[in-house]
Amino acid sequence: MRILIIEDEKKVASFIKRGLEQESYAVDVVEDGIEGQHYAEVNEYDAIILDIMLPKKSGLEVLKDLKAAGVKTPVLLLTARDTVEDRVKGLNIGADDYLTKPFAFEELLARLRVLMRRGSHGSPVLKFADLSLDPATRRAKRGDVDVELTVKEYALLEYLLRNPNRVLTRTLIAEHVWDQTFDSETNVVDVYINHLRSKLDTKDFPKRLIHTVRGVGYVLKEE
Ligand code: CA
């Protein structure tokens, strides 16, 4: 899952980023409204955390333009001003929820999870063939076998399961599981795919599910 934070207060942004990364999200941070809107339009995010008071372009303006451009990503507004007017305006323009600063990280996380569940992602337990992943317990299962995953393995598997039968390039995977600053020259994606295979796609299972597409990337599919 990949999240965009548009927030100019460095402390707040890095507090959220750190927390989300510990929860295995890939996070991009942008500090002004214009660049934020650009990121939101050109990249695929699962949620956007948007501050209202931003340099160059206000959060409400950004929100309005994103909606006009047809961006469907759920948006959580942040506001320091606890004014009813801003909140009502934001919700009217199409924000999915709002949070008034200061807030506890747990609260933000809970709201984000609700937004993402409400979005296009449907059923909470992700399934493909005899493979399943429960985001609530963060446990993977292949057939009857329970499998422990590390934070990044979890994020990678979640991304594959949300995009079955779709060829995913290394860059796409890296951006969703790591973030924009990820160095695509490294072979970290291949290394983690191998970790997943050694846990979930071994000879002990009836068929292989994670397939290599030579020179391109990977696809989760049943042969
Ligand atoms: Ca701000």
CSV table of C-alpha atoms and ligand atoms in Angstrom, one decimal:
chain,number,residue,atom,x,y,z
A,1,MET,CA,0.0,0.0,0.0
A,2,ARG,CA,1.3,3.4,-1.0
A,3,ILE,CA,0.5,6.6,0.7
A,4,LEU,CA,1.1,10.3,-0.2
A,5,ILE,CA,1.6,12.8,2.6
A,6,ILE,CA,1.2,16.5,1.5
A,7,GLU,CA,2.3,18.4,4.6
A,8,ASP,CA,4.8,21.3,5.0
A,9,GLU,CA,5.4,20.9,8.7
A,10,LYS,CA,8.4,18.6,8.6
A,11,LYS,CA,7.9,17.3,12.1
A,12,VAL,CA,4.3,16.2,11.5
A,13,ALA,CA,5.2,14.7,8.1
A,14,SER,CA,8.1,12.7,9.4
A,15,PHE,CA,6.1,11.5,12.4
A,16,ILE,CA,3.4,10.2,10.1
A,17,LYS,CA,5.9,8.7,7.6
A,18,ARG,CA,7.8,6.8,10.3
A,19,GLY,CA,4.7,5.4,11.8
A,20,LEU,CA,3.3,4.3,8.5
A,21,GLU,CA,6.6,2.7,7.4
A,22,GLN,CA,6.6,0.7,10.5
A,23,GLU,CA,3.1,-0.5,9.4
A,24,SER,CA,4.7,-1.6,6.1
A,25,TYR,CA,3.3,1.2,3.9
A,26,ALA,CA,5.4,2.9,1.2
A,27,VAL,CA,5.2,6.6,1.8
A,28,ASP,CA,6.0,9.7,-0.2
A,29,VAL,CA,6.2,13.1,1.4
A,30,VAL,CA,5.7,16.4,-0.5
A,31,GLU,CA,5.8,19.8,1.1
A,32,ASP,CA,3.7,22.1,-1.0
A,33,GLY,CA,0.3,22.1,-2.7
A,34,ILE,CA,1.5,22.3,-6.3
A,35,GLU,CA,4.0,19.5,-6.1
A,36,GLY,CA,1.5,17.4,-4.0
A,37,GLN,CA,-1.2,17.7,-6.6
A,38,HIS,CA,1.3,16.7,-9.3
A,39,TYR,CA,2.3,13.6,-7.3
A,40,ALA,CA,-1.3,12.7,-6.7
A,41,GLU,CA,-2.1,12.9,-10.4
A,42,VAL,CA,0.8,11.0,-11.8
A,43,ASN,CA,1.3,8.2,-9.2
A,44,GLU,CA,-1.0,5.5,-7.9
A,45,TYR,CA,-1.7,5.9,-4.2
A,46,ASP,CA,-4.0,4.0,-1.9
A,47,ALA,CA,-4.7,7.1,0.2
A,48,ILE,CA,-3.6,10.7,0.4
A,49,ILE,CA,-3.0,12.6,3.7
A,50,LEU,CA,-3.6,16.3,2.8
A,51,ASP,CA,-2.9,19.2,5.1
A,52,ILE,CA,-5.1,22.3,4.6
A,53,MET,CA,-2.5,25.0,5.3
A,54,LEU,CA,0.1,24.5,2.6
A,55,PRO,CA,2.5,26.8,0.7
A,56,LYS,CA,1.8,27.7,-2.9
A,57,LYS,CA,-1.6,26.1,-3.0
A,58,SER,CA,-4.0,25.3,-0.2
A,59,GLY,CA,-5.1,21.8,0.6
A,60,LEU,CA,-8.7,22.6,-0.2
A,61,GLU,CA,-7.7,23.9,-3.6
A,62,VAL,CA,-5.6,20.8,-4.3
A,63,LEU,CA,-8.6,18.6,-3.2
A,64,LYS,CA,-11.0,20.5,-5.5
A,65,ASP,CA,-8.6,20.1,-8.5
A,66,LEU,CA,-7.9,16.5,-7.8
A,67,LYS,CA,-11.6,15.7,-7.8
A,68,ALA,CA,-12.1,17.7,-11.0
A,69,ALA,CA,-9.3,15.7,-12.6
A,70,GLY,CA,-11.1,12.5,-11.6
A,71,VAL,CA,-8.6,11.2,-9.0
A,72,LYS,CA,-10.5,8.7,-6.9
A,73,THR,CA,-7.9,8.1,-4.2
A,74,PRO,CA,-9.4,8.5,-0.7
A,75,VAL,CA,-8.3,11.8,1.0
A,76,LEU,CA,-7.8,12.4,4.7
A,77,LEU,CA,-7.6,16.1,5.4
A,78,LEU,CA,-5.4,17.5,8.2
A,79,THR,CA,-6.2,20.7,9.8
A,80,ALA,CA,-4.6,22.7,12.6
A,81,ARG,CA,-7.5,25.1,12.7
A,82,ASP,CA,-10.4,23.5,14.4
A,83,THR,CA,-12.9,25.5,12.5
A,84,VAL,CA,-16.2,23.9,11.4
A,85,GLU,CA,-16.1,25.9,8.2
A,86,ASP,CA,-12.9,24.3,6.9
A,87,ARG,CA,-14.0,20.9,7.7
A,88,VAL,CA,-17.4,21.3,6.2
A,89,LYS,CA,-15.9,22.8,3.1
A,90,GLY,CA,-13.4,19.9,2.8
A,91,LEU,CA,-16.1,17.3,3.2
A,92,ASN,CA,-18.3,19.1,0.6
A,93,ILE,CA,-15.5,19.2,-1.9
A,94,GLY,CA,-15.0,15.4,-1.5
A,95,ALA,CA,-12.6,14.7,1.4
A,96,ASP,CA,-13.3,11.3,2.9
A,97,ASP,CA,-12.5,12.2,6.4
A,98,TYR,CA,-10.5,14.8,8.4
A,99,LEU,CA,-8.3,14.9,11.5
A,100,THR,CA,-7.6,17.9,13.6
A,101,LYS,CA,-4.0,18.4,14.8
A,102,PRO,CA,-2.6,17.3,17.1
A,103,PHE,CA,-3.7,13.7,16.8
A,104,ALA,CA,-2.4,10.4,18.0
A,105,PHE,CA,-0.8,8.2,15.3
A,106,GLU,CA,-3.1,5.3,16.2
A,107,GLU,CA,-6.1,7.5,15.4
A,108,LEU,CA,-4.7,8.4,12.0
A,109,LEU,CA,-4.0,4.8,11.2
A,110,ALA,CA,-7.5,3.7,12.2
A,111,ARG,CA,-9.0,6.4,10.0
A,112,LEU,CA,-6.8,5.5,7.1
A,113,ARG,CA,-7.7,1.8,7.3
A,114,VAL,CA,-11.4,2.7,7.2
A,115,LEU,CA,-10.8,4.9,4.1
A,116,MET,CA,-8.9,2.2,2.3
A,117,ARG,CA,-11.4,-0.5,3.1
A,118,ARG,CA,-14.2,1.8,1.9
A,119,GLY,CA,-12.3,2.4,-1.4
A,120,SER,CA,-11.9,0.0,-4.2
A,121,HIS,CA,-10.3,-2.7,-2.1
A,122,GLY,CA,-13.4,-4.5,-0.9
A,123,SER,CA,-13.0,-7.7,1.1
A,124,PRO,CA,-10.6,-7.5,4.0
A,125,VAL,CA,-9.0,-10.9,3.5
A,126,LEU,CA,-7.1,-11.0,0.3
A,127,LYS,CA,-7.2,-14.4,-1.6
A,128,PHE,CA,-5.7,-15.9,-4.6
A,129,ALA,CA,-5.8,-19.7,-5.4
A,130,ASP,CA,-4.9,-21.3,-2.0
A,131,LEU,CA,-3.0,-18.3,-0.8
A,132,SER,CA,-4.6,-15.8,1.6
A,133,LEU,CA,-3.5,-12.7,3.5
A,134,ASP,CA,-5.4,-11.1,6.3
A,135,PRO,CA,-4.5,-7.4,6.7
A,136,ALA,CA,-6.1,-7.4,10.2
A,137,THR,CA,-3.8,-10.1,11.6
A,138,ARG,CA,-1.1,-9.6,9.0
A,139,ARG,CA,-0.8,-13.4,8.6
A,140,ALA,CA,-0.4,-15.2,5.3
A,141,LYS,CA,-1.7,-18.7,4.6
A,142,ARG,CA,-0.9,-21.2,1.8
A,143,GLY,CA,-3.4,-24.0,2.0
A,144,ASP,CA,-3.4,-24.9,5.7
A,145,VAL,CA,0.1,-23.7,6.3
A,146,ASP,CA,0.5,-20.4,8.4
A,147,VAL,CA,3.4,-18.3,7.2
A,148,GLU,CA,5.2,-15.6,9.2
A,149,LEU,CA,6.2,-12.6,7.1
A,150,THR,CA,8.5,-9.6,7.7
A,151,VAL,CA,7.1,-6.1,7.2
A,152,LYS,CA,8.4,-5.8,3.7
A,153,GLU,CA,7.5,-9.3,2.7
A,154,TYR,CA,4.0,-8.5,3.9
A,155,ALA,CA,3.8,-5.3,1.9
A,156,LEU,CA,5.1,-7.0,-1.2
A,157,LEU,CA,2.6,-9.9,-1.0
A,158,GLU,CA,-0.2,-7.5,-0.3
A,159,TYR,CA,0.6,-5.6,-3.5
A,160,LEU,CA,0.8,-8.8,-5.5
A,161,LEU,CA,-2.5,-10.0,-4.1
A,162,ARG,CA,-4.2,-6.7,-4.9
A,163,ASN,CA,-3.1,-7.0,-8.5
A,164,PRO,CA,-3.5,-10.7,-9.5
A,165,ASN,CA,-2.8,-11.7,-13.2
A,166,ARG,CA,-1.3,-8.3,-13.8
A,167,VAL,CA,2.4,-8.1,-14.9
A,168,LEU,CA,4.0,-5.8,-12.4
A,169,THR,CA,7.3,-4.2,-13.3
A,170,ARG,CA,10.1,-3.9,-10.8
A,171,THR,CA,9.7,-0.1,-10.8
A,172,LEU,CA,6.0,-0.4,-10.0
A,173,ILE,CA,6.6,-2.9,-7.3
A,174,ALA,CA,9.4,-0.8,-5.8
A,175,GLU,CA,7.3,2.4,-5.8
A,176,HIS,CA,4.4,0.6,-4.0
A,177,VAL,CA,6.4,-1.4,-1.5
A,178,TRP,CA,9.3,1.0,-0.9
A,179,ASP,CA,8.8,4.6,-2.1
A,180,GLN,CA,9.7,7.3,-4.6
A,181,THR,CA,13.3,7.6,-3.3
A,182,PHE,CA,13.9,3.9,-3.9
A,183,ASP,CA,17.0,3.2,-6.0
A,184,SER,CA,15.8,1.1,-8.9
A,185,GLU,CA,19.3,0.0,-9.7
A,186,THR,CA,19.4,-2.3,-6.7
A,187,ASN,CA,18.0,-5.8,-6.9
A,188,VAL,CA,16.0,-5.5,-3.7
A,189,VAL,CA,12.7,-6.4,-5.5
A,190,ASP,CA,14.2,-9.7,-6.7
A,191,VAL,CA,15.6,-10.5,-3.3
A,192,TYR,CA,12.2,-10.0,-1.6
A,193,ILE,CA,10.4,-12.0,-4.3
A,194,ASN,CA,12.8,-14.8,-3.5
A,195,HIS,CA,12.1,-14.5,0.2
A,196,LEU,CA,8.4,-14.8,-0.6
A,197,ARG,CA,8.9,-17.8,-2.9
A,198,SER,CA,11.0,-19.6,-0.3
A,199,LYS,CA,8.1,-19.2,2.2
A,200,LEU,CA,5.0,-19.5,0.0
A,201,ASP,CA,5.9,-21.0,-3.4
A,202,THR,CA,8.0,-24.0,-2.6
A,203,LYS,CA,7.8,-27.5,-4.0
A,204,ASP,CA,5.6,-28.4,-1.0
A,205,PHE,CA,2.7,-26.6,-2.6
A,206,PRO,CA,0.7,-27.9,-5.6
A,207,LYS,CA,1.5,-25.1,-8.0
A,208,ARG,CA,3.6,-22.1,-8.3
A,209,LEU,CA,1.9,-18.7,-8.1
A,210,ILE,CA,4.7,-16.1,-8.4
A,211,HIS,CA,6.0,-16.1,-11.9
A,212,THR,CA,8.9,-14.2,-13.4
A,213,VAL,CA,8.3,-12.2,-16.6
A,214,ARG,CA,11.7,-12.1,-18.1
A,215,GLY,CA,13.1,-8.6,-18.4
A,216,VAL,CA,10.0,-7.0,-17.0
A,217,GLY,CA,9.0,-8.1,-13.6
A,218,TYR,CA,6.6,-10.5,-11.9
A,219,VAL,CA,3.0,-11.7,-12.0
A,220,LEU,CA,0.8,-13.6,-9.6
A,221,LYS,CA,-1.1,-16.1,-11.5
A,222,GLU,CA,-2.2,-19.8,-11.7
A,223,GLU,CA,-0.5,-21.6,-14.6
B,1,CA,CA,0.7,23.1,7.1
